[in-house]
Coordinates of C-alpha atoms in Angstrom, one line a residue:
Chain R
V149 CA -14.2 -30.2 -14.6
K150 CA -12.5 -27.3 -12.8
K151 CA -11.8 -24.3 -15.0
I152 CA -8.6 -22.3 -14.1
A153 CA -7.7 -18.9 -15.6
Y154 CA -4.1 -17.7 -15.5
L155 CA -1.8 -15.0 -16.9
G156 CA -0.8 -16.7 -20.2
P157 CA 0.4 -17.7 -22.6
K158 CA 1.4 -21.3 -22.3
G159 CA 4.9 -21.4 -20.8
S160 CA 4.4 -18.3 -18.6
N161 CA 5.4 -18.3 -14.9
S162 CA 1.7 -18.4 -14.0
D163 CA 1.3 -21.5 -16.2
Q164 CA 4.1 -23.1 -14.2
A165 CA 2.3 -22.2 -11.0
V166 CA -0.9 -23.8 -12.3
Q167 CA 1.0 -27.0 -13.1
F168 CA 2.6 -27.1 -9.7
Y169 CA -0.8 -26.4 -8.0
A170 CA -2.5 -29.2 -10.0
N171 CA 0.3 -31.6 -9.2
K172 CA 0.4 -30.8 -5.4
T173 CA -3.4 -30.9 -5.0
K174 CA -3.7 -34.0 -7.2
L175 CA -6.0 -32.2 -9.6
H176 CA -5.9 -34.3 -12.7
D177 CA -8.9 -33.1 -14.6
F178 CA -9.0 -29.3 -15.2
E179 CA -9.3 -26.9 -18.1
E180 CA -6.9 -24.0 -18.6
F181 CA -7.8 -20.5 -19.7
P182 CA -4.7 -18.4 -20.4
T183 CA -5.4 -14.7 -20.5
L184 CA -3.5 -11.7 -21.9
T185 CA -3.3 -9.8 -18.6
I186 CA -3.7 -10.4 -14.9
E187 CA -6.8 -8.3 -14.9
D188 CA -8.4 -10.4 -17.6
A189 CA -7.8 -13.6 -15.6
I190 CA -9.6 -12.0 -12.6
L191 CA -12.4 -10.6 -14.7
L192 CA -13.0 -14.0 -16.1
L193 CA -13.4 -15.3 -12.6
E194 CA -15.7 -12.5 -11.6
N195 CA -17.9 -13.1 -14.7
Q196 CA -18.0 -16.8 -13.6
G197 CA -16.3 -18.0 -16.8
V198 CA -13.9 -20.0 -14.6
D199 CA -13.8 -21.4 -11.1
E200 CA -10.4 -20.2 -10.1
A201 CA -7.7 -17.7 -11.2
V202 CA -4.0 -18.2 -10.6
V203 CA -2.1 -14.9 -10.7
P204 CA 1.2 -13.5 -9.2
I205 CA 0.8 -11.4 -6.1
E206 CA 4.4 -10.7 -5.0
N207 CA 7.9 -11.1 -6.3
S208 CA 11.0 -11.2 -4.0
V209 CA 12.7 -8.5 -6.0
E210 CA 10.1 -6.4 -7.6
G211 CA 7.6 -6.5 -4.7
S212 CA 3.9 -6.6 -4.9
V213 CA 1.9 -7.0 -8.1
N214 CA -0.3 -3.9 -7.8
V215 CA -3.2 -5.0 -10.0
T216 CA -3.7 -8.2 -7.9
L217 CA -3.7 -6.3 -4.6
D218 CA -6.0 -3.6 -6.0
K219 CA -8.5 -6.2 -7.3
L220 CA -8.5 -8.0 -3.9
A221 CA -9.3 -4.7 -2.1
Q222 CA -12.0 -3.6 -4.6
S223 CA -14.0 -6.7 -5.4
P224 CA -16.1 -7.8 -2.4
N225 CA -16.4 -11.5 -3.3
L226 CA -12.8 -12.1 -4.5
M227 CA -11.0 -14.4 -2.0
I228 CA -7.6 -16.1 -1.7
A229 CA -8.0 -19.9 -1.6
G230 CA -4.3 -20.9 -1.8
E231 CA -0.7 -19.6 -2.1
L232 CA 1.9 -21.0 -4.4
L233 CA 5.6 -20.1 -3.8
L234 CA 7.9 -20.8 -6.8
P235 CA 11.5 -20.0 -7.6
I236 CA 11.9 -17.9 -10.8
R237 CA 14.9 -18.3 -13.1
Y238 CA 15.6 -16.5 -16.3
V239 CA 17.5 -17.5 -19.4
L240 CA 18.7 -15.4 -22.3
M241 CA 17.7 -16.9 -25.7
A242 CA 18.8 -16.1 -29.3
K243 CA 18.3 -17.5 -32.8
R244 CA 21.1 -19.9 -33.9
D245 CA 23.3 -17.5 -35.8
T246 CA 23.0 -14.4 -33.6
N247 CA 26.4 -12.8 -32.8
P248 CA 26.1 -11.5 -29.2
Q249 CA 28.3 -8.6 -30.1
H250 CA 25.8 -7.4 -32.7
V251 CA 22.8 -7.5 -30.4
K252 CA 20.7 -4.3 -30.6
K253 CA 17.5 -5.2 -28.7
I254 CA 16.4 -7.3 -25.8
A255 CA 12.8 -8.3 -25.5
S256 CA 10.8 -9.4 -22.4
H257 CA 7.9 -8.7 -20.1
P258 CA 8.5 -5.5 -18.0
Q259 CA 8.7 -7.5 -14.7
S260 CA 11.3 -9.9 -16.2
I261 CA 13.3 -6.9 -17.5
A262 CA 13.2 -5.4 -14.0
Q263 CA 14.4 -8.6 -12.4
C264 CA 17.4 -8.8 -14.8
R265 CA 18.1 -5.0 -14.9
G266 CA 21.7 -5.3 -13.5
Y267 CA 22.6 -8.1 -15.8
I268 CA 21.4 -6.1 -18.9
R269 CA 23.3 -3.0 -17.7
D270 CA 26.5 -5.0 -17.2
Q271 CA 26.4 -7.2 -20.3
Y272 CA 24.4 -5.2 -22.8
P273 CA 24.6 -1.6 -21.7
L274 CA 23.6 -0.2 -25.1
V275 CA 20.7 -2.3 -26.2
E276 CA 17.2 -1.1 -26.7
I277 CA 14.5 -2.7 -24.5
V278 CA 11.4 -4.1 -26.2
Y279 CA 8.5 -4.7 -23.8
T280 CA 6.3 -7.7 -24.4
N281 CA 3.1 -9.1 -22.8
S282 CA 4.9 -12.2 -21.7
T283 CA 8.3 -13.9 -21.9
S284 CA 6.8 -16.4 -24.3
E285 CA 5.8 -13.6 -26.6
A286 CA 9.4 -12.3 -26.3
A287 CA 10.7 -15.7 -27.5
Q288 CA 8.2 -15.7 -30.4
I289 CA 9.3 -12.2 -31.5
V290 CA 13.0 -13.1 -31.5
Y291 CA 12.1 -16.3 -33.4
E292 CA 10.2 -14.4 -36.0
T293 CA 12.4 -11.3 -36.4
Q294 CA 15.3 -10.7 -38.8
E295 CA 17.0 -8.3 -36.3
D296 CA 19.8 -9.0 -33.8
M297 CA 17.5 -9.4 -30.8
L298 CA 17.6 -11.5 -27.6
A299 CA 14.7 -12.7 -25.5
I300 CA 14.7 -13.0 -21.7
C301 CA 12.6 -16.1 -20.9
S302 CA 11.5 -18.0 -17.9
T303 CA 13.0 -21.5 -17.9
N304 CA 9.6 -23.0 -18.8
A305 CA 9.2 -20.8 -21.9
M306 CA 12.7 -21.7 -23.2
H307 CA 11.6 -24.7 -25.2
L308 CA 8.5 -23.2 -26.9
F309 CA 10.5 -22.0 -29.9
D310 CA 13.6 -23.2 -31.6
L311 CA 16.1 -20.8 -29.9
D312 CA 19.6 -21.3 -28.4
V313 CA 20.5 -20.6 -24.8
V314 CA 23.0 -17.7 -24.6
D315 CA 23.1 -17.5 -20.8
R316 CA 21.4 -19.0 -17.8
N317 CA 20.4 -17.7 -14.3
I318 CA 20.6 -14.1 -15.4
Q319 CA 18.2 -12.8 -12.7
D320 CA 20.0 -10.2 -10.5
F321 CA 19.1 -11.9 -7.2
E322 CA 19.8 -15.6 -6.9
N323 CA 16.8 -16.2 -4.5
N324 CA 14.3 -14.8 -7.0
A325 CA 10.9 -16.2 -6.1
T326 CA 7.3 -15.3 -6.8
R327 CA 4.2 -15.9 -4.7
F328 CA 1.1 -16.7 -6.7
V329 CA -2.4 -16.9 -5.3
V330 CA -5.3 -19.1 -6.3
L331 CA -8.3 -16.7 -6.4
T332 CA -12.0 -17.8 -6.0
Q333 CA -15.3 -16.0 -5.9
K334 CA -16.0 -17.1 -2.3
A335 CA -14.1 -18.7 0.6
K336 CA -13.9 -22.4 0.7
K337 CA -15.6 -23.7 3.8
D338 CA -14.2 -27.1 4.1
Q339 CA -10.6 -26.2 4.8
D340 CA -8.6 -27.3 7.8
L341 CA -6.9 -24.1 9.1
K342 CA -3.8 -25.8 10.5
D343 CA -0.7 -24.4 8.9
H344 CA -2.7 -21.8 7.1
K345 CA -2.1 -18.1 6.5
C346 CA -4.8 -15.5 6.7
S347 CA -4.8 -12.2 4.7
I348 CA -6.8 -9.0 5.4
V349 CA -7.0 -5.6 3.9
F350 CA -8.1 -2.5 5.8
S351 CA -8.0 1.3 5.8
S352 CA -7.9 3.4 8.9
E353 CA -8.7 7.0 9.3
N354 CA -5.7 9.2 8.5
K355 CA -5.0 9.9 12.1
P356 CA -1.6 9.9 13.8
G357 CA -0.8 6.6 15.5
R358 CA -3.7 4.6 13.9
L359 CA -1.4 2.0 12.3
Y360 CA 0.3 1.6 15.7
E361 CA -3.0 0.9 17.4
V362 CA -3.9 -1.7 14.8
L363 CA -0.5 -3.5 15.2
E364 CA -1.1 -3.4 18.9
I365 CA -4.2 -5.6 18.4
F366 CA -2.1 -8.2 16.6
K367 CA 0.6 -8.0 19.3
N368 CA -2.0 -8.5 22.1
L369 CA -3.4 -11.5 20.3
Q370 CA 0.1 -12.9 19.8
V371 CA -0.4 -13.1 16.1
N372 CA 2.7 -13.0 13.9
L373 CA 2.3 -10.7 10.8
T374 CA 4.4 -12.1 8.0
K375 CA 3.8 -9.1 5.9
I376 CA 2.3 -5.6 6.1
E377 CA 2.1 -3.4 3.1
S378 CA 0.5 -0.1 2.1
R379 CA -1.1 0.8 -1.2
P380 CA -2.6 4.2 -2.2
S381 CA -6.3 4.6 -1.5
K382 CA -6.5 6.1 -5.0
R383 CA -8.7 8.8 -3.7
K384 CA -6.1 11.2 -2.4
I385 CA -2.3 11.1 -2.4
G386 CA -1.1 10.4 1.2
E387 CA -4.1 8.1 2.0
Y388 CA -3.4 4.4 2.2
I389 CA -5.0 1.0 2.6
F390 CA -3.0 -1.8 4.3
F391 CA -2.6 -5.5 3.4
A392 CA -1.5 -7.8 6.2
D393 CA -0.7 -11.5 6.1
M394 CA -0.6 -13.5 9.3
E395 CA 0.1 -17.0 10.5
M396 CA -3.0 -18.9 11.7
N397 CA -1.2 -21.6 13.7
Q398 CA -4.3 -23.7 14.1
R399 CA -6.2 -20.9 15.9
E400 CA -9.6 -21.2 14.2
D401 CA -11.2 -18.6 16.4
L402 CA -8.7 -16.0 15.4
I403 CA -10.5 -14.6 12.5
A404 CA -13.6 -13.7 14.6
Q405 CA -11.4 -12.2 17.4
I406 CA -9.5 -10.1 14.9
H407 CA -12.7 -8.9 13.3
D408 CA -14.2 -7.9 16.6
L409 CA -11.2 -5.9 17.7
L410 CA -10.3 -4.4 14.3
K411 CA -13.7 -3.1 13.4
Y412 CA -13.3 -0.2 15.8
K413 CA -10.0 0.9 14.4
T414 CA -10.7 0.6 10.7
S415 CA -13.0 2.4 8.3
F416 CA -12.8 -0.5 5.8
L417 CA -12.0 -4.2 6.6
K418 CA -12.1 -7.2 4.4
F419 CA -10.9 -10.8 5.1
L420 CA -9.2 -12.1 2.0
G421 CA -9.2 -15.7 3.1
A422 CA -7.4 -18.4 5.2
Y423 CA -5.5 -20.6 2.9
P424 CA -2.7 -23.2 2.7
V425 CA 0.8 -22.4 1.3
L426 CA 2.3 -24.7 -1.2
S427 CA 6.0 -24.1 -1.7
N428 CA 8.4 -25.4 -4.4
M429 CA 11.4 -23.5 -3.1
S430 CA 13.3 -26.6 -1.8
D431 CA 13.3 -28.0 -5.3
V432 CA 15.8 -25.4 -6.6
Chain Z
V100 CA 25.2 26.3 -13.6
K101 CA 23.2 23.7 -11.8
K102 CA 22.9 20.4 -13.8
I103 CA 19.6 18.5 -13.4
A104 CA 18.9 15.0 -14.8
Y105 CA 15.3 13.8 -15.2
L106 CA 13.3 11.0 -16.7
G107 CA 13.0 12.3 -20.3
P108 CA 12.3 13.0 -22.9
K109 CA 11.2 16.7 -23.2
G110 CA 7.5 16.8 -22.3
S111 CA 7.6 14.0 -19.8
N112 CA 5.9 14.3 -16.4
S113 CA 9.4 14.5 -14.8
D114 CA 10.2 17.4 -17.2
Q115 CA 7.1 19.2 -15.9
A116 CA 8.3 18.6 -12.4
V117 CA 11.7 20.1 -13.2
Q118 CA 10.0 23.2 -14.7
F119 CA 7.8 23.6 -11.6
Y120 CA 10.8 23.1 -9.3
A121 CA 12.9 25.7 -11.2
N122 CA 10.0 28.1 -11.1
K123 CA 9.2 27.7 -7.4
T124 CA 12.9 27.9 -6.3
K125 CA 13.6 30.8 -8.7
L126 CA 16.3 28.8 -10.4
H127 CA 16.8 30.6 -13.7
D128 CA 20.0 29.2 -14.9
F129 CA 20.2 25.4 -15.1
E130 CA 21.1 22.7 -17.6
E131 CA 18.7 19.8 -18.3
F132 CA 19.8 16.2 -18.9
P133 CA 16.8 14.0 -20.0
T134 CA 17.5 10.3 -19.6
L135 CA 15.9 7.2 -21.0
T136 CA 15.1 5.6 -17.6
I137 CA 14.8 6.6 -14.0
E138 CA 17.8 4.5 -13.2
D139 CA 19.9 6.4 -15.8
A140 CA 19.0 9.7 -14.2
I141 CA 20.1 8.4 -10.7
L142 CA 23.3 6.8 -12.2
L143 CA 24.2 10.2 -13.8
L144 CA 23.9 11.8 -10.4
E145 CA 26.0 9.0 -8.7
N146 CA 28.7 9.4 -11.4
Q147 CA 28.7 13.2 -10.7
G148 CA 27.6 14.0 -14.2
V149 CA 24.8 16.2 -12.7
D150 CA 24.1 18.0 -9.4
E151 CA 20.5 16.8 -9.0
A152 CA 18.1 14.2 -10.4
V153 CA 14.3 14.8 -10.5
V154 CA 12.5 11.4 -10.5
P155 CA 9.0 10.1 -9.6
I156 CA 8.7 8.3 -6.2
E157 CA 5.0 7.7 -5.8
N158 CA 1.8 8.0 -7.7
S159 CA -1.6 8.3 -6.0
V160 CA -3.0 5.4 -8.1
E161 CA -0.1 3.1 -8.9
G162 CA 1.8 3.5 -5.7
S163 CA 5.5 3.6 -5.2
V164 CA 8.1 3.7 -8.0
N165 CA 10.1 0.7 -7.1
V166 CA 13.4 1.7 -8.7
T167 CA 13.5 5.0 -6.9
L168 CA 12.9 3.4 -3.5
D169 CA 15.4 0.7 -4.2
K170 CA 18.1 3.1 -5.2
L171 CA 17.5 5.3 -2.1
A172 CA 17.9 2.2 0.1
Q173 CA 21.0 0.8 -1.7
S174 CA 23.1 3.9 -2.4
P175 CA 24.7 5.3 0.8
N176 CA 25.1 8.9 -0.4
L177 CA 21.8 9.3 -2.2
M178 CA 19.6 11.8 -0.4
I179 CA 16.3 13.6 -0.9
A180 CA 16.6 17.3 -1.1
G181 CA 13.0 18.2 -2.0
E182 CA 9.6 16.9 -2.8
L183 CA 7.4 18.1 -5.7
L184 CA 3.7 17.2 -5.8
L185 CA 2.0 17.5 -9.1
P186 CA -1.4 16.7 -10.6
I187 CA -1.2 14.2 -13.5
R188 CA -3.8 14.4 -16.3
Y189 CA -3.9 12.3 -19.5
V190 CA -5.2 13.0 -23.0
L191 CA -5.8 10.6 -25.8
M192 CA -4.2 11.7 -29.1
A193 CA -4.6 10.6 -32.7
K194 CA -3.5 11.6 -36.3
R195 CA -6.0 13.9 -38.0
D196 CA -7.8 11.3 -40.1
T197 CA -7.9 8.4 -37.6
N198 CA -11.4 6.9 -37.2
P199 CA -11.9 6.0 -33.6
Q200 CA -13.9 2.9 -34.6
H201 CA -10.9 1.5 -36.5
V202 CA -8.4 1.9 -33.8
K203 CA -6.3 -1.3 -33.3
K204 CA -3.6 -0.2 -30.9
I205 CA -3.0 2.2 -28.0
A206 CA 0.6 3.3 -27.2
S207 CA 1.9 4.7 -23.9
H208 CA 4.3 4.2 -21.0
P209 CA 3.3 1.2 -18.8
Q210 CA 2.6 3.5 -15.8
S211 CA 0.3 5.7 -17.9
I212 CA -1.4 2.6 -19.3
A213 CA -2.0 1.5 -15.7
Q214 CA -3.5 4.8 -14.7
C215 CA -6.0 4.7 -17.6
R216 CA -6.7 0.9 -17.4
G217 CA -10.4 1.3 -16.7
Y218 CA -10.9 3.9 -19.5
I219 CA -9.2 1.6 -22.1
R220 CA -11.3 -1.4 -21.0
D221 CA -14.5 0.6 -21.3
Q222 CA -13.8 2.5 -24.5
Y223 CA -11.4 0.3 -26.4
P224 CA -11.8 -3.2 -25.0
L225 CA -10.3 -5.0 -28.0
V226 CA -7.2 -2.8 -28.7
E227 CA -3.6 -4.1 -28.4
I228 CA -1.4 -2.2 -26.0
V229 CA 2.0 -1.0 -27.2
Y230 CA 4.4 -0.1 -24.3
T231 CA 6.8 2.8 -24.9
N232 CA 9.6 4.4 -22.8
S233 CA 7.6 7.6 -22.3
T234 CA 4.3 9.2 -23.3
S235 CA 6.3 11.5 -25.7
E236 CA 7.6 8.4 -27.4
A237 CA 4.0 7.1 -27.7
A238 CA 3.0 10.4 -29.4
Q239 CA 6.0 10.2 -31.8
I240 CA 5.1 6.5 -32.7
V241 CA 1.5 7.5 -33.5
Y242 CA 2.7 10.5 -35.5
E243 CA 5.1 8.3 -37.6
T244 CA 2.9 5.2 -38.1
Q245 CA 0.5 4.3 -40.9
E246 CA -1.6 2.2 -38.5
D247 CA -4.8 3.1 -36.7
M248 CA -3.1 3.8 -33.3
L249 CA -3.8 6.2 -30.4
A250 CA -1.3 7.6 -27.9
I251 CA -2.0 8.3 -24.2
C252 CA 0.0 11.5 -23.4
S253 CA 0.5 13.7 -20.4
T254 CA -0.9 17.1 -21.0
N255 CA 2.5 18.6 -21.4
A256 CA 3.5 16.1 -24.1
M257 CA 0.4 16.8 -26.2
H258 CA 1.8 19.6 -28.2
L259 CA 5.1 18.0 -29.2
F260 CA 3.7 16.4 -32.4
D261 CA 1.0 17.5 -34.7
L262 CA -1.8 15.3 -33.3
D263 CA -5.5 15.8 -32.5
V264 CA -7.0 15.4 -29.1
V265 CA -9.6 12.6 -29.1
D266 CA -10.4 12.7 -25.4
R267 CA -9.3 14.5 -22.2
N268 CA -8.9 13.6 -18.5
I269 CA -9.0 9.9 -19.3
Q270 CA -7.1 8.9 -16.1
D271 CA -9.3 6.5 -14.0
F272 CA -9.0 8.5 -10.8
E273 CA -9.7 12.2 -10.9
N274 CA -7.2 13.1 -8.2
N275 CA -4.3 11.4 -9.9
A276 CA -1.1 13.0 -8.5
T277 CA 2.5 12.1 -8.5
R278 CA 5.2 12.9 -5.9
F279 CA 8.6 13.6 -7.4
V280 CA 11.8 13.9 -5.4
V281 CA 14.9 16.0 -6.1
L282 CA 17.8 13.7 -5.4
T283 CA 21.3 14.9 -4.5
Q284 CA 24.6 13.1 -3.5
K285 CA 24.6 14.5 0.0
A286 CA 22.2 16.4 2.3
K287 CA 22.0 20.1 2.1
K288 CA 23.2 21.6 5.3
D289 CA 21.7 25.1 5.0
Q290 CA 18.0 24.2 5.2
D291 CA 15.6 25.5 7.6
L292 CA 13.7 22.5 8.9
K293 CA 10.4 24.3 9.5
D294 CA 7.5 22.7 7.5
H295 CA 9.8 19.9 6.4
K296 CA 9.3 16.3 5.9
C297 CA 11.9 13.6 6.9
S298 CA 12.3 10.2 5.3
I299 CA 14.1 7.1 6.6
V300 CA 14.5 3.5 5.4
F301 CA 15.2 0.7 7.9
S302 CA 15.2 -3.1 8.2
S303 CA 14.4 -5.0 11.3
E304 CA 15.1 -8.5 12.2
N305 CA 12.3 -10.8 11.0
K306 CA 11.0 -11.1 14.6
P307 CA 7.3 -11.0 15.6
G308 CA 6.2 -7.6 16.8
R309 CA 9.3 -5.7 15.6
L310 CA 7.5 -3.3 13.4
Y311 CA 5.1 -2.6 16.3
E312 CA 8.1 -1.7 18.5
V313 CA 9.4 0.7 15.9
L314 CA 6.1 2.4 15.5
E315 CA 5.9 2.7 19.3
I316 CA 9.1 4.8 19.2
F317 CA 7.4 7.3 16.8
K318 CA 4.3 7.3 18.9
N319 CA 6.3 8.1 22.1
L320 CA 8.0 10.9 20.3
Q321 CA 4.7 12.2 19.0
V322 CA 5.9 12.1 15.5
N323 CA 3.2 11.8 12.8
L324 CA 4.2 9.2 10.1
T325 CA 2.6 10.3 6.8
K326 CA 3.6 7.1 5.1
I327 CA 5.0 3.7 5.9
E328 CA 5.7 1.2 3.2
S329 CA 7.4 -2.2 2.9
R330 CA 9.7 -3.3 0.0
P331 CA 11.2 -6.8 -0.4
S332 CA 14.8 -7.1 1.0
K333 CA 15.6 -8.9 -2.2
R334 CA 17.5 -11.5 -0.3
K335 CA 14.7 -13.8 0.6
I336 CA 10.9 -13.7 0.0
G337 CA 9.1 -12.6 3.2
E338 CA 12.0 -10.3 4.3
Y339 CA 11.2 -6.6 4.1
I340 CA 12.7 -3.2 4.5
F341 CA 10.5 -0.2 5.5
F342 CA 10.3 3.3 4.2
A343 CA 8.8 5.9 6.5
D344 CA 8.0 9.6 5.9
M345 CA 7.3 11.9 8.9
E346 CA 6.4 15.5 9.6
M347 CA 9.2 17.5 11.2
N348 CA 7.2 20.3 12.6
Q349 CA 10.2 22.5 13.3
R350 CA 11.7 19.9 15.7
E351 CA 15.3 20.1 14.6
D352 CA 16.5 17.7 17.3
L353 CA 14.1 15.0 16.1
I354 CA 16.5 13.3 13.7
A355 CA 19.1 12.7 16.4
Q356 CA 16.4 11.4 18.9
I357 CA 15.0 9.0 16.3
H358 CA 18.4 7.8 15.4
D359 CA 19.3 7.1 19.1
L360 CA 16.1 5.1 19.7
L361 CA 15.8 3.3 16.4
K362 CA 19.4 2.0 16.2
Y363 CA 18.5 -0.7 18.8
K364 CA 15.5 -1.9 16.9
T365 CA 16.9 -2.0 13.4
S366 CA 19.6 -3.9 11.6
F367 CA 19.9 -1.2 8.9
L368 CA 18.9 2.4 9.2
K369 CA 19.5 5.3 6.7
F370 CA 18.2 8.9 6.9
L371 CA 17.1 9.9 3.4
G372 CA 17.0 13.6 4.2
A373 CA 14.8 16.4 5.7
Y374 CA 13.4 18.4 2.9
P375 CA 10.7 21.0 1.9
V376 CA 7.5 19.9 0.0
L377 CA 6.5 22.1 -3.0
S378 CA 2.9 21.3 -4.2
N379 CA 1.1 22.3 -7.3
M380 CA -2.1 20.5 -6.4
S381 CA -4.1 23.7 -5.7
D382 CA -3.5 24.9 -9.3
V383 CA -5.8 22.1 -10.7

């Protein structure tokens, strides 16, 4: 039985990603391990408590999830085995007798608050924000409190407690979507690389034009980069590592070619995996 | 009297940046407006309630501060007038009679928690995290509570309440530093561009090799990019805008040259300012 860790609790966006992943890959028999933080899910995988961890890596509004990128760069054996792209919708929930005009607090996860920042400012400019570990926890707090408080929940957490819907689709950007990754401890060997993406992370010496020279390699190989992103090296401000995603387009020899060319231009290089992308964006 | 908004409250890292800025620029007479969030400080500037806003833009460990970058990209008149580079050190604070072995909660701002994540995991693996709006607020909560709780504070917030120091320099990376920016509503005209940095934000069509072509322009002009970073366009996942910082090196004609060359390769281009960098890193 495959064991899968994810950022919990039940009803979280990551839980929704796990269900979608199981559904798409016809995985009927698996055990779920919800964790309190993204880091805990990855640590559980590293300590071999689970076979896979499903965690967010990028949101279309808030950008990259730092802890996921940092772990991928730091842990030599951590690999990406799959990508899951899901739409994210938020609802505003309240206890039955809450008067919207008396609301003093809004509770949710910091990422969810960030994705509904404009809505909160327009509709509830004076409320106090209460940060929670998940949107499910926000719903629970509102359910249990005596105060005039609202919870911002993902649509899959809205039925966990007996709360009323105050408003729907309150995210600031309609096309709000999140990329999740399925992490494993080593790369799967048996995968067909057709229609796959490949991800790498590298650092270059802090030398003018170095990033340009790296991009030139991809250009010469006619590889399309779908993303390039810098993260601090953490050693010194102004020093960066770079994450790049590229389309594989059935070119199974590409990884070896990139490796041969990139090793001369980088001081650190790690392949994060070649993996399929499963998208639920058309179901919106 | 110059009015300066910053991410408060008194004792915050941004407050420290304001004091450093006033000190370095010999600004003796100014009024301070602490705000609850970074966005509030920038909104106060946009609504002409203040002349300048001092907010964090990048930390050496956690990376960019999303709300600051997003505001710079979205608000046509928002400009960078200066950069302030400061070391960030954290201390762990408790009420006098707290027994470290009985601690159940640790309170701090989410960014500070993130910068001390490894320390918390090693020393207090079982505690619950309480997120606050600032490290000063964390100190206040610990001061007022009856529970066994600790606060992670920046060194300049440690004396605001009558608390004991449990541990010092608890940040995971020794060289922890934060870049703050001084924001204004329009560029200062009177600045000498010697030893200045210049920042731009642009978006390119989502076309293979486009970023390479943009970097080629900088290479041909012999401009050293000190940073390039992508952020989601927010319209669609996989679409990005790019922030770039470059060294000016006394080349006052550079901005016009870059503008002329870049306008053909970008669908959106905004100059964020040419500005001096004031660093306190040697004082550590």
